[in-house]
CSV table of C-alpha atoms in Angstrom, one decimal:
chain,number,residue,atom,x,y,z
A,1,MET,CA,288.9,143.2,82.1
A,2,LYS,CA,287.4,145.5,84.7
A,3,LEU,CA,285.9,148.8,83.6
A,4,ASP,CA,288.2,151.7,84.3
A,5,LYS,CA,287.9,155.2,83.0
A,6,GLU,CA,291.7,155.3,82.7
A,7,GLN,CA,291.5,152.8,79.9
A,8,ARG,CA,291.7,154.3,76.5
A,9,VAL,CA,289.2,153.7,73.7
A,10,ALA,CA,290.1,153.9,70.0
A,11,VAL,CA,287.5,154.7,67.3
A,12,ILE,CA,288.5,154.0,63.8
A,13,GLY,CA,286.4,155.9,61.3
A,14,ALA,CA,285.7,159.6,61.8
A,15,GLY,CA,282.4,159.8,59.9
A,16,ALA,CA,279.1,160.7,61.5
A,17,MET,CA,278.8,157.4,63.4
A,18,GLY,CA,282.5,157.2,64.4
A,19,ARG,CA,282.3,160.8,65.8
A,20,GLY,CA,279.1,159.9,67.7
A,21,ILE,CA,280.7,156.9,69.3
A,22,ALA,CA,283.8,158.9,70.2
A,23,ALA,CA,281.7,161.6,71.8
A,24,VAL,CA,279.8,159.0,73.9
A,25,ALA,CA,283.1,157.4,75.1
A,26,ALA,CA,284.7,160.8,75.9
A,27,ALA,CA,281.7,162.1,77.7
A,28,ALA,CA,281.8,158.9,79.8
A,29,GLY,CA,285.3,159.9,80.9
A,30,HIS,CA,287.6,157.9,78.6
A,31,GLU,CA,290.5,159.2,76.6
A,32,VAL,CA,289.6,158.5,73.0
A,33,TYR,CA,291.8,158.1,70.0
A,34,LEU,CA,290.2,159.0,66.7
A,35,TYR,CA,291.7,157.5,63.6
A,36,ASP,CA,290.7,157.7,59.9
A,37,GLN,CA,292.4,157.0,56.6
A,38,ASP,CA,291.6,160.6,55.9
A,39,ALA,CA,293.8,162.4,58.4
A,40,ALA,CA,292.0,165.7,57.9
A,41,ALA,CA,288.7,164.0,58.9
A,42,ALA,CA,290.2,162.7,62.1
A,43,ALA,CA,291.8,166.1,62.8
A,44,ALA,CA,288.5,167.9,62.3
A,45,ALA,CA,286.4,165.5,64.4
A,46,PRO,CA,287.1,166.9,67.9
A,47,ASP,CA,285.9,170.4,66.9
A,48,ALA,CA,282.8,168.9,65.3
A,49,ILE,CA,282.0,166.9,68.4
A,50,ALA,CA,282.6,169.9,70.7
A,51,ALA,CA,280.2,172.0,68.5
A,52,ASP,CA,277.5,169.4,69.2
A,53,TRP,CA,278.3,169.4,72.9
A,54,SER,CA,277.9,173.2,73.0
A,55,GLY,CA,274.2,172.6,72.8
A,56,LEU,CA,274.4,170.8,76.2
A,57,VAL,CA,276.0,173.9,77.6
A,58,ARG,CA,273.3,176.2,76.2
A,59,ARG,CA,270.6,174.0,77.7
A,60,GLY,CA,272.3,174.0,81.1
A,61,LYS,CA,273.1,170.3,81.0
A,62,TRP,CA,276.8,170.7,81.0
A,63,SER,CA,279.1,173.4,82.2
A,64,GLN,CA,281.7,174.9,80.0
A,65,SER,CA,284.4,173.3,82.1
A,66,GLN,CA,282.8,169.9,81.5
A,67,LEU,CA,282.9,170.5,77.8
A,68,ASP,CA,286.5,171.6,77.9
A,69,ALA,CA,287.5,168.6,79.8
A,70,ALA,CA,285.7,166.2,77.5
A,71,ARG,CA,287.2,168.0,74.5
A,72,ARG,CA,290.7,167.4,75.9
A,73,ARG,CA,290.0,163.7,76.0
A,74,LEU,CA,289.6,163.5,72.2
A,75,ARG,CA,292.9,162.8,70.5
A,76,PRO,CA,293.2,162.5,66.7
A,77,ALA,CA,295.7,159.9,65.7
A,78,SER,CA,297.8,160.3,62.6
A,79,CYS,CA,298.7,156.6,62.3
A,80,GLN,CA,297.4,153.3,63.6
A,81,GLU,CA,300.4,152.7,65.8
A,82,GLU,CA,299.2,155.5,68.1
A,83,LEU,CA,296.2,153.2,69.0
A,84,ALA,CA,298.5,150.5,70.4
A,85,ASP,CA,297.6,151.0,74.1
A,86,ALA,CA,293.8,151.1,73.6
A,87,ALA,CA,291.8,148.7,75.8
A,88,LEU,CA,288.9,148.8,73.4
A,89,ALA,CA,289.0,149.5,69.7
A,90,ILE,CA,285.7,150.2,67.8
A,91,GLU,CA,285.7,150.2,64.1
A,92,ALA,CA,283.0,152.4,62.4
A,93,ILE,CA,284.2,152.3,58.8
A,94,VAL,CA,282.3,151.5,55.5
A,95,GLU,CA,279.8,148.6,55.8
A,96,ARG,CA,281.8,146.2,53.7
A,97,LEU,CA,283.0,142.8,54.9
A,98,ASP,CA,286.3,142.8,53.2
A,99,ALA,CA,287.2,146.3,54.4
A,100,LYS,CA,286.3,145.5,58.0
A,101,GLN,CA,288.1,142.2,58.0
A,102,ALA,CA,291.3,143.9,56.7
A,103,LEU,CA,291.1,146.5,59.4
A,104,LEU,CA,290.5,144.0,62.2
A,105,ARG,CA,293.5,141.9,61.0
A,106,GLN,CA,295.6,145.1,61.4
A,107,LEU,CA,294.2,145.8,64.9
A,108,ASP,CA,294.6,142.1,65.9
A,109,ALA,CA,298.3,142.4,65.1
A,110,LEU,CA,298.8,145.8,66.7
A,111,LEU,CA,296.9,145.7,70.0
A,112,PRO,CA,297.7,143.4,73.0
A,113,ALA,CA,295.7,140.2,73.4
A,114,SER,CA,293.9,141.8,76.3
A,115,ALA,CA,292.3,144.5,74.1
A,116,ILE,CA,288.8,144.1,72.8
A,117,LEU,CA,288.0,144.5,69.1
A,118,ALA,CA,284.5,145.7,68.4
A,119,SER,CA,282.6,146.3,65.1
A,120,ASN,CA,279.8,148.8,64.7
A,121,THR,CA,278.4,146.8,61.8
A,122,SER,CA,274.6,146.9,61.5
A,123,SER,CA,274.2,143.5,59.8
A,124,LEU,CA,277.5,141.7,59.0
A,125,SER,CA,278.4,138.5,60.7
A,126,ILE,CA,280.6,138.9,63.7
A,127,THR,CA,281.8,135.3,63.2
A,128,ALA,CA,282.9,136.2,59.7
A,129,LEU,CA,284.7,139.4,60.9
A,130,ALA,CA,286.6,137.4,63.5
A,131,ALA,CA,287.6,134.5,61.2
A,132,GLY,CA,291.3,134.1,60.7
A,133,LEU,CA,292.3,136.4,63.5
A,134,ARG,CA,294.9,135.4,66.1
A,135,HIS,CA,292.4,136.1,68.9
A,136,PRO,CA,288.8,135.7,67.5
A,137,GLU,CA,287.6,135.3,71.0
A,138,ARG,CA,288.0,139.1,71.7
A,139,VAL,CA,285.9,140.2,68.7
A,140,ILE,CA,282.3,141.5,69.4
A,141,GLY,CA,279.7,143.6,67.8
A,142,LEU,CA,278.8,147.0,69.3
A,143,HIS,CA,276.0,148.3,67.0
A,144,PHE,CA,275.2,151.8,68.0
A,145,PHE,CA,272.2,153.5,66.4
A,146,ASN,CA,272.3,156.9,64.7
A,147,PRO,CA,272.8,159.4,66.1
A,148,ALA,CA,274.9,157.6,68.6
A,149,THR,CA,274.9,160.5,71.1
A,150,ARG,CA,271.1,160.4,71.4
A,151,MET,CA,270.0,156.9,70.7
A,152,LYS,CA,270.1,154.7,73.9
A,153,LEU,CA,270.2,151.3,72.3
A,154,VAL,CA,273.4,149.4,71.6
A,155,GLU,CA,273.2,145.8,70.3
A,156,VAL,CA,276.0,143.7,71.8
A,157,VAL,CA,276.6,140.9,69.4
A,158,SER,CA,278.5,137.7,70.0
A,159,GLY,CA,280.0,135.6,67.2
A,160,LEU,CA,280.6,131.9,67.5
A,161,GLU,CA,284.2,132.5,68.8
A,162,THR,CA,283.4,135.4,71.1
A,163,ALA,CA,284.5,134.7,74.7
A,164,PRO,CA,281.3,133.9,76.7
A,165,ALA,CA,282.1,136.5,79.4
A,166,LEU,CA,282.8,139.3,76.9
A,167,SER,CA,279.1,140.1,76.2
A,168,GLU,CA,278.3,140.8,79.8
A,169,ARG,CA,281.5,142.8,80.2
A,170,LEU,CA,280.5,145.0,77.3
A,171,CYS,CA,276.9,145.3,78.5
A,172,GLN,CA,278.3,146.7,81.8
A,173,TRP,CA,280.5,149.0,79.9
A,174,MET,CA,277.6,150.3,77.7
A,175,ARG,CA,275.5,150.9,80.8
A,176,ALA,CA,278.3,153.0,82.3
A,177,TRP,CA,278.3,155.0,79.1
A,178,GLY,CA,274.6,155.7,79.6
A,179,LYS,CA,273.4,153.2,77.0
A,180,THR,CA,270.9,150.3,77.1
A,181,PRO,CA,272.6,147.2,75.8
A,182,ALA,CA,270.7,144.4,74.1
A,183,PRO,CA,272.8,141.2,73.9
A,184,ALA,CA,272.3,139.2,70.8
A,185,ALA,CA,273.8,136.3,68.8
A,186,SER,CA,275.4,137.0,65.5
A,187,THR,CA,272.6,136.3,63.0
A,188,PRO,CA,271.6,138.3,59.9
A,189,GLY,CA,270.3,141.7,61.0
A,190,PHE,CA,270.9,141.0,64.7
A,191,ILE,CA,267.7,142.1,66.5
A,192,VAL,CA,266.4,145.4,65.1
A,193,ASN,CA,267.2,145.1,61.4
A,194,ARG,CA,265.9,141.6,61.4
A,195,VAL,CA,262.6,142.1,63.3
A,196,ALA,CA,261.8,145.4,61.6
A,197,ARG,CA,261.8,143.9,58.1
A,198,PRO,CA,258.0,143.2,58.1
A,199,PHE,CA,257.2,146.8,59.0
A,200,TYR,CA,258.5,147.8,55.5
A,201,ALA,CA,257.6,144.6,53.7
A,202,GLU,CA,253.9,144.5,54.5
A,203,ALA,CA,253.5,148.1,53.6
A,204,LEU,CA,255.2,147.5,50.3
A,205,ARG,CA,253.0,144.6,49.6
A,206,LEU,CA,249.8,146.5,50.4
A,207,LEU,CA,250.8,149.3,48.2
A,208,GLN,CA,251.7,147.0,45.4
A,209,GLU,CA,248.1,145.5,45.7
A,210,GLY,CA,246.6,149.0,45.6
A,211,ALA,CA,245.0,148.6,49.0
A,212,CYS,CA,245.1,152.3,49.7
A,213,ALA,CA,247.1,155.5,48.9
A,214,PRO,CA,250.6,155.9,50.5
A,215,SER,CA,249.4,158.8,52.7
A,216,THR,CA,246.5,156.8,54.0
A,217,LEU,CA,248.7,153.8,54.7
A,218,ASP,CA,251.2,155.9,56.7
A,219,ALA,CA,248.4,157.6,58.6
A,220,LEU,CA,246.9,154.3,59.6
A,221,LEU,CA,250.2,153.0,61.0
A,222,ARG,CA,250.7,156.3,62.9
A,223,GLU,CA,247.2,157.1,64.1
A,224,ALA,CA,245.8,153.6,64.6
A,225,GLY,CA,249.0,151.7,65.2
A,226,GLY,CA,250.8,154.3,67.3
A,227,PHE,CA,254.1,154.1,65.3
A,228,ALA,CA,256.1,157.3,65.3
A,229,MET,CA,256.2,157.3,61.5
A,230,GLY,CA,254.4,155.4,58.8
A,231,PRO,CA,256.5,152.8,56.9
A,232,LEU,CA,256.5,154.6,53.5
A,233,GLU,CA,257.5,158.0,54.9
A,234,LEU,CA,260.2,156.2,57.0
A,235,MET,CA,261.6,154.5,53.9
A,236,ASP,CA,261.7,157.8,52.2
A,237,LEU,CA,263.6,159.2,55.2
A,238,ILE,CA,266.1,156.3,55.4
A,239,GLY,CA,266.6,156.3,51.6
A,240,HIS,CA,265.3,153.5,49.4
A,241,ASP,CA,268.8,152.5,48.3
A,242,VAL,CA,269.8,152.0,52.0
A,243,ASN,CA,266.6,150.2,53.0
A,244,PHE,CA,266.6,148.0,49.9
A,245,ALA,CA,270.3,147.1,50.4
A,246,VAL,CA,269.6,146.0,54.0
A,247,THR,CA,266.7,143.9,53.0
A,248,GLN,CA,268.7,142.3,50.2
A,249,SER,CA,271.5,141.6,52.7
A,250,VAL,CA,269.3,139.9,55.2
A,251,TYR,CA,267.4,138.0,52.4
A,252,GLN,CA,270.7,136.5,51.1
A,253,ALA,CA,272.1,135.8,54.5
A,254,MET,CA,268.9,134.0,55.4
A,255,GLN,CA,269.3,131.7,52.5
A,256,GLN,CA,266.5,133.5,50.5
A,257,ASP,CA,263.8,132.8,53.1
A,258,PRO,CA,260.6,134.2,51.5
A,259,ARG,CA,259.9,136.1,54.7
A,260,PHE,CA,262.6,138.5,53.8
A,261,ARG,CA,262.1,138.7,50.0
A,262,PRO,CA,262.8,142.2,48.7
A,263,SER,CA,260.0,144.1,47.1
A,264,PRO,CA,260.0,144.7,43.3
A,265,LEU,CA,258.2,148.0,43.9
A,266,GLN,CA,261.1,149.2,46.0
A,267,GLN,CA,263.6,147.9,43.4
A,268,GLU,CA,261.8,150.1,40.8
A,269,LEU,CA,262.1,153.2,43.0
A,270,VAL,CA,265.9,152.6,43.4
A,271,THR,CA,266.3,152.0,39.7
A,272,ALA,CA,264.5,155.2,38.9
A,273,GLY,CA,266.6,157.2,41.4
A,274,ARG,CA,263.6,158.0,43.5
A,275,LEU,CA,265.5,157.4,46.8
A,276,GLY,CA,263.2,159.5,49.1
A,277,ARG,CA,264.0,162.8,50.8
A,278,LYS,CA,267.6,162.9,49.7
A,279,SER,CA,266.6,162.8,46.0
A,280,GLY,CA,263.5,164.9,46.4
A,281,ARG,CA,261.1,162.1,45.5
A,282,GLY,CA,260.3,158.6,46.7
A,283,PHE,CA,256.8,157.6,47.6
A,284,TYR,CA,256.1,161.3,48.0
A,285,ASP,CA,257.2,164.3,46.0
A,286,TYR,CA,259.0,166.6,48.4
A,287,GLY,CA,258.8,169.5,46.0
A,288,GLN,CA,255.1,170.0,46.8
A,289,ALA,CA,252.6,169.7,49.7
A,290,LEU,CA,252.2,166.1,50.8
A,291,PRO,CA,248.8,164.6,50.2
A,292,ALA,CA,246.3,164.2,53.0
A,293,PRO,CA,245.1,160.7,54.0
A,294,ASP,CA,241.7,159.6,52.8
A,295,ALA,CA,238.8,159.9,55.2
A,296,ALA,CA,235.1,159.0,54.6
A,297,PRO,CA,232.6,161.9,54.5
A,298,PRO,CA,230.1,162.0,57.5
A,299,GLN,CA,227.5,159.3,57.4
A,300,ALA,CA,224.4,158.6,59.4
A,301,ALA,CA,224.9,157.0,62.8
A,302,PRO,CA,222.9,154.1,64.1
A,303,ALA,CA,220.5,154.6,67.0
A,304,ALA,CA,221.2,151.1,68.4
A,305,LEU,CA,223.6,148.2,67.8
A,306,ARG,CA,223.8,144.6,68.9
A,307,VAL,CA,227.1,143.0,69.9
A,308,HIS,CA,227.2,139.2,69.2
A,309,GLY,CA,229.8,137.9,71.7
A,310,GLY,CA,232.9,139.9,72.2
A,311,LEU,CA,235.0,142.3,70.2
A,312,GLY,CA,238.4,141.0,71.5
A,313,ALA,CA,240.9,143.8,71.6
A,314,ALA,CA,238.3,146.3,70.2
A,315,GLU,CA,236.0,146.2,73.3
A,316,PRO,CA,236.8,149.8,74.2
A,317,LEU,CA,235.0,150.8,71.0
A,318,LEU,CA,231.7,150.1,72.8
A,319,ALA,CA,232.3,152.8,75.4
A,320,ARG,CA,233.1,155.3,72.6
A,321,LEU,CA,229.9,154.3,70.8
A,322,ARG,CA,227.8,154.8,73.9
A,323,ALA,CA,229.5,158.1,74.5
A,324,GLY,CA,228.4,159.0,70.9
A,325,GLY,CA,224.8,158.3,71.8
A,326,VAL,CA,224.5,154.8,70.4
A,327,ARG,CA,222.5,152.2,72.4
A,328,VAL,CA,224.6,149.1,72.6
A,329,GLU,CA,223.0,145.7,73.4
A,330,ARG,CA,224.9,142.5,73.9
A,331,GLU,CA,223.9,139.0,72.9
A,332,PRO,CA,225.8,135.7,73.5
A,333,GLY,CA,228.3,134.7,70.9
A,334,PRO,CA,231.9,134.0,70.1
A,335,ALA,CA,234.8,135.7,71.9
A,336,GLN,CA,235.8,137.3,68.5
A,337,GLY,CA,232.2,138.3,67.6
A,338,TRP,CA,230.8,141.3,65.7
A,339,LEU,CA,228.6,144.4,65.8
A,340,ASP,CA,225.2,144.0,64.0
A,341,TRP,CA,223.2,146.9,62.6
A,342,ASP,CA,220.1,145.5,60.9
A,343,GLY,CA,222.1,142.8,59.1
A,344,LEU,CA,225.4,144.7,58.6
A,345,ARG,CA,228.1,142.8,60.4
A,346,LEU,CA,231.2,144.7,61.5
A,347,ALA,CA,234.1,142.9,63.2
A,348,LEU,CA,237.8,143.3,64.0
A,349,SER,CA,239.9,141.6,61.3
A,350,ASP,CA,241.1,138.1,62.1
A,351,GLY,CA,243.4,138.0,59.1
A,352,ARG,CA,240.6,137.0,56.7
A,353,SER,CA,239.3,139.4,54.1
A,354,ALA,CA,235.8,140.6,54.6
A,355,THR,CA,235.0,138.8,51.3
A,356,ARG,CA,236.2,135.5,52.8
A,357,ARG,CA,234.2,136.0,55.9
A,358,ALA,CA,231.1,136.6,53.8
A,359,ALA,CA,231.8,133.5,51.9
A,360,ASP,CA,232.5,131.4,55.0
A,361,SER,CA,229.4,132.6,56.8
A,362,GLY,CA,227.0,132.7,53.9
A,363,HIS,CA,226.1,136.2,55.0
A,364,ALA,CA,226.8,139.0,52.4
A,365,GLY,CA,226.8,142.1,54.6
A,366,TRP,CA,230.3,142.0,56.1
A,367,ALA,CA,232.7,144.8,57.0
A,368,VAL,CA,236.0,144.5,58.9
A,369,PHE,CA,238.1,147.1,60.7
A,370,ASP,CA,241.7,147.1,61.6
A,371,LEU,CA,243.7,146.7,64.8
A,372,ALA,CA,244.6,149.8,66.9
A,373,LEU,CA,247.2,150.3,69.6
A,374,ASP,CA,244.5,151.8,71.9
A,375,TYR,CA,240.9,151.7,70.8
A,376,ALA,CA,240.0,154.1,73.6
A,377,SER,CA,242.0,156.9,72.0
A,378,ALA,CA,242.9,156.1,68.4
A,379,PRO,CA,241.8,158.9,66.1
A,380,ARG,CA,241.6,156.9,62.9
A,381,LEU,CA,240.7,153.3,61.8
A,382,ALA,CA,240.7,151.4,58.6
A,383,LEU,CA,237.6,149.8,57.2
A,384,ALA,CA,237.2,147.2,54.4
A,385,MET,CA,234.0,145.9,52.8
A,386,ALA,CA,233.1,142.4,51.4
A,387,ASP,CA,232.6,142.2,47.7
A,388,GLN,CA,229.2,140.6,48.3
A,389,ALA,CA,227.9,143.5,50.5
A,390,ALA,CA,225.2,145.8,49.1
A,391,PRO,CA,226.5,149.2,47.7
A,392,GLU,CA,224.9,151.1,50.6
A,393,ALA,CA,226.6,148.9,53.3
A,394,ALA,CA,229.8,150.9,53.1
A,395,ALA,CA,228.2,154.2,54.2
A,396,ARG,CA,226.4,152.4,57.1
A,397,ALA,CA,229.7,150.8,58.2
A,398,GLU,CA,231.4,154.1,58.1
A,399,GLY,CA,228.6,155.7,60.1
A,400,VAL,CA,229.1,153.1,62.9
A,401,LEU,CA,232.8,153.9,63.3
A,402,GLN,CA,232.2,157.6,63.0
A,403,ALA,CA,229.7,157.4,65.8
A,404,ALA,CA,232.6,156.3,68.0
A,405,GLY,CA,234.5,159.5,67.1
A,406,LEU,CA,236.8,158.0,64.5
A,407,LEU,CA,238.1,159.1,61.2
A,408,VAL,CA,237.4,156.3,58.8
A,409,SER,CA,239.8,155.4,56.0
A,410,ARG,CA,238.6,152.9,53.5
A,411,MET,CA,240.9,150.2,52.3
A,412,ASP,CA,240.4,147.7,49.5
A,413,ASP,CA,239.6,144.3,51.0
A,414,ALA,CA,243.2,143.2,51.7
A,415,ALA,CA,243.6,140.3,54.1
A,416,GLY,CA,244.8,141.3,57.5
A,417,MET,CA,244.4,145.0,56.6
A,418,ALA,CA,247.3,147.3,57.6
A,419,VAL,CA,248.1,147.5,61.3
A,420,LEU,CA,247.0,143.9,62.1
A,421,ARG,CA,249.1,142.2,59.5
A,422,THR,CA,252.1,144.4,60.3
A,423,VAL,CA,251.9,143.7,64.1
A,424,ALA,CA,251.3,140.0,63.5
A,425,MET,CA,254.4,139.7,61.2
A,426,LEU,CA,256.6,141.8,63.6
A,427,ALA,CA,255.6,139.5,66.5
A,428,ASN,CA,256.1,136.4,64.3
A,429,GLU,CA,259.7,137.5,63.4
A,430,ALA,CA,260.4,138.5,67.0
A,431,ALA,CA,259.2,135.0,68.1
A,432,ASP,CA,261.5,133.4,65.6
A,433,ALA,CA,264.4,135.5,66.9
A,434,VAL,CA,263.7,134.3,70.5
A,435,GLY,CA,263.0,130.7,69.4
A,436,GLN,CA,266.3,130.6,67.5
A,437,GLY,CA,268.3,131.9,70.4
A,438,VAL,CA,269.2,135.3,68.9
A,439,ALA,CA,268.0,137.2,72.0
A,440,ALA,CA,265.6,136.9,75.0
A,441,ALA,CA,262.1,138.2,74.7
A,442,ASP,CA,262.8,141.2,77.0
A,443,SER,CA,265.8,142.2,74.9
A,444,VAL,CA,263.9,142.0,71.7
A,445,ASP,CA,261.1,144.2,72.9
A,446,GLN,CA,263.4,146.7,74.5
A,447,ALA,CA,265.5,146.8,71.3
A,448,MET,CA,262.5,147.5,69.1
A,449,CYS,CA,261.2,150.2,71.3
A,450,LEU,CA,264.6,151.9,71.7
A,451,GLY,CA,266.1,151.2,68.4
A,452,ALA,CA,263.0,151.5,66.1
A,453,ALA,CA,260.8,153.7,68.3
A,454,TYR,CA,257.9,151.2,68.4
A,455,PRO,CA,255.0,152.1,70.6
A,456,ARG,CA,255.1,148.6,72.2
A,457,GLY,CA,257.4,145.7,71.9
A,458,PRO,CA,256.1,143.1,69.3
A,459,LEU,CA,256.1,140.3,71.9
A,460,ALA,CA,254.4,142.4,74.5
A,461,TRP,CA,251.8,143.2,71.8
A,462,ALA,CA,251.4,139.5,71.2
A,463,ASP,CA,250.8,138.9,74.9
A,464,LYS,CA,248.2,141.6,75.0
A,465,LEU,CA,246.3,140.5,71.9
A,466,GLY,CA,246.8,136.8,72.6
A,467,THR,CA,249.2,134.5,70.9
A,468,ASP,CA,246.3,132.3,69.6
A,469,TYR,CA,244.7,135.4,67.9
A,470,LEU,CA,248.0,136.3,66.1
A,471,ALA,CA,248.6,132.7,65.1
A,472,GLN,CA,245.1,132.6,63.7
A,473,THR,CA,245.7,135.8,61.8
A,474,LEU,CA,248.9,134.5,60.3
A,475,ASP,CA,247.3,131.2,59.3
A,476,ALA,CA,244.6,133.2,57.5
A,477,LEU,CA,247.2,135.2,55.6
A,478,HIS,CA,249.1,132.0,54.8
A,479,VAL,CA,245.9,130.6,53.3
A,480,HIS,CA,245.0,133.8,51.5
A,481,TYR,CA,248.4,134.3,49.8
A,482,GLY,CA,249.8,130.7,49.7
A,483,ASP,CA,253.1,132.3,50.6
A,484,ASP,CA,255.5,130.7,53.0
A,485,ARG,CA,256.4,134.2,54.3
A,486,TYR,CA,253.3,134.0,56.5
A,487,ARG,CA,254.2,130.6,58.1
A,488,VAL,CA,253.7,130.7,61.9
A,489,SER,CA,256.9,130.7,64.0
A,490,PRO,CA,257.2,127.4,65.9
A,491,LEU,CA,257.5,129.3,69.2
A,492,LEU,CA,254.4,131.4,68.5
A,493,ARG,CA,252.5,128.3,67.5
A,494,ARG,CA,253.6,126.5,70.7
A,495,LEU,CA,252.5,129.4,72.9
A,496,ALA,CA,249.2,129.7,71.0
A,497,LEU,CA,248.4,126.0,71.6
A,498,SER,CA,249.3,126.1,75.3
A,499,GLY,CA,247.9,129.5,76.1
A,500,GLY,CA,251.4,130.7,77.0
A,501,ARG,CA,253.0,134.1,76.9
A,502,PHE,CA,256.4,135.6,75.9
A,503,HIS,CA,256.6,137.5,79.2
A,504,ASP,CA,255.7,136.5,82.7
């Protein structure tokens, strides 16, 4: 079916998401039917959409005549029969398999065989939604992100029976609507909801271990990792009931793979009704000022340091140390080496705890610091000390990083720290999605940047850090915890062994 603005679009469900999808289609020039079981909701939707569009007029992006024309293209429907000539029907009703299946059966009987049936589901199987229909080949997922009018990403999801050409056809259609499509196969969570699970899971595990305070953990992911929001504040914003339900859904659909195991800590929050911002309390109490992240007090800076080998991704720290007046001398050593200040060894984490590095090396004075998106500009960095280190070693290690102009947040000695283990697990899950044919590497990275506002795609991050380094980090976490959730993706392992990359 060729794209034609004369073709009508039907949107079923006049809630926030349905209204957003209808607004996008109408703005792209299509006549749009809006149907809802609640006739009043469908009738009120065009005015609500036009009120949102009025902001475009105020900002000079639309003329009033454009708004009026788009408003005329929105047509509330009082019964399903009025949708019969739609070329594309998009359901945006409650996220329940039985309800969506029942609606799609009705649409399958009502619309001609040439019409496309799309579901805006965020995680339900497209194959399951299409099962039993007369024309399962015309069923596809169009997962818009909220708010649909502003978020660019749309996951275009094919089930087992979806016609092979339909995905590319809908990708073209979404581009014409000003969206960025990410084609994917129908697997639990598709791309974004699947690959993003470790962003929440690792934070919950660190918090359960008492690695640091919630405000500190969030600050580290923002200020060192470059993420728009920390994982705990993001879960508070999403709502713990919603986030926990998605995790449970993916966990069950993935046959209880330990990589997706829900957190008992989040279960407790849901049970207590501490759902986040909407209930006034989650990880944070929104009835009072939010706590500041921990930062070490000023400590003495070294006059000189030796670098044994390289610092890997953290090499830019050396320029910051020199700018801070520290003399830096380099000695031969391993590619992933360390800074030495009179017996204090300070290194970028490789997934092992500082205590493990001290035990492995036979040298007590170890400290490790976390990964950063950009060591040349990061304002904050996490630090952890080996249990074997002398009491005064912590202040000395803090002084080194402070000399580079960094705020230093102490963590308990958790393997992989905060940013590194999160990035490693995101890249690992993304690698599995590619290796299992869910989506191509470019689509995965684009989806995570557009759909989850990540500062860098997980696979691009893996290429930059080195697949061997991330595999080593995950191996260390696997040994530390003895938990299969940290097993290395076969594709990541293969690239680590060959020196390969996810992107050319």
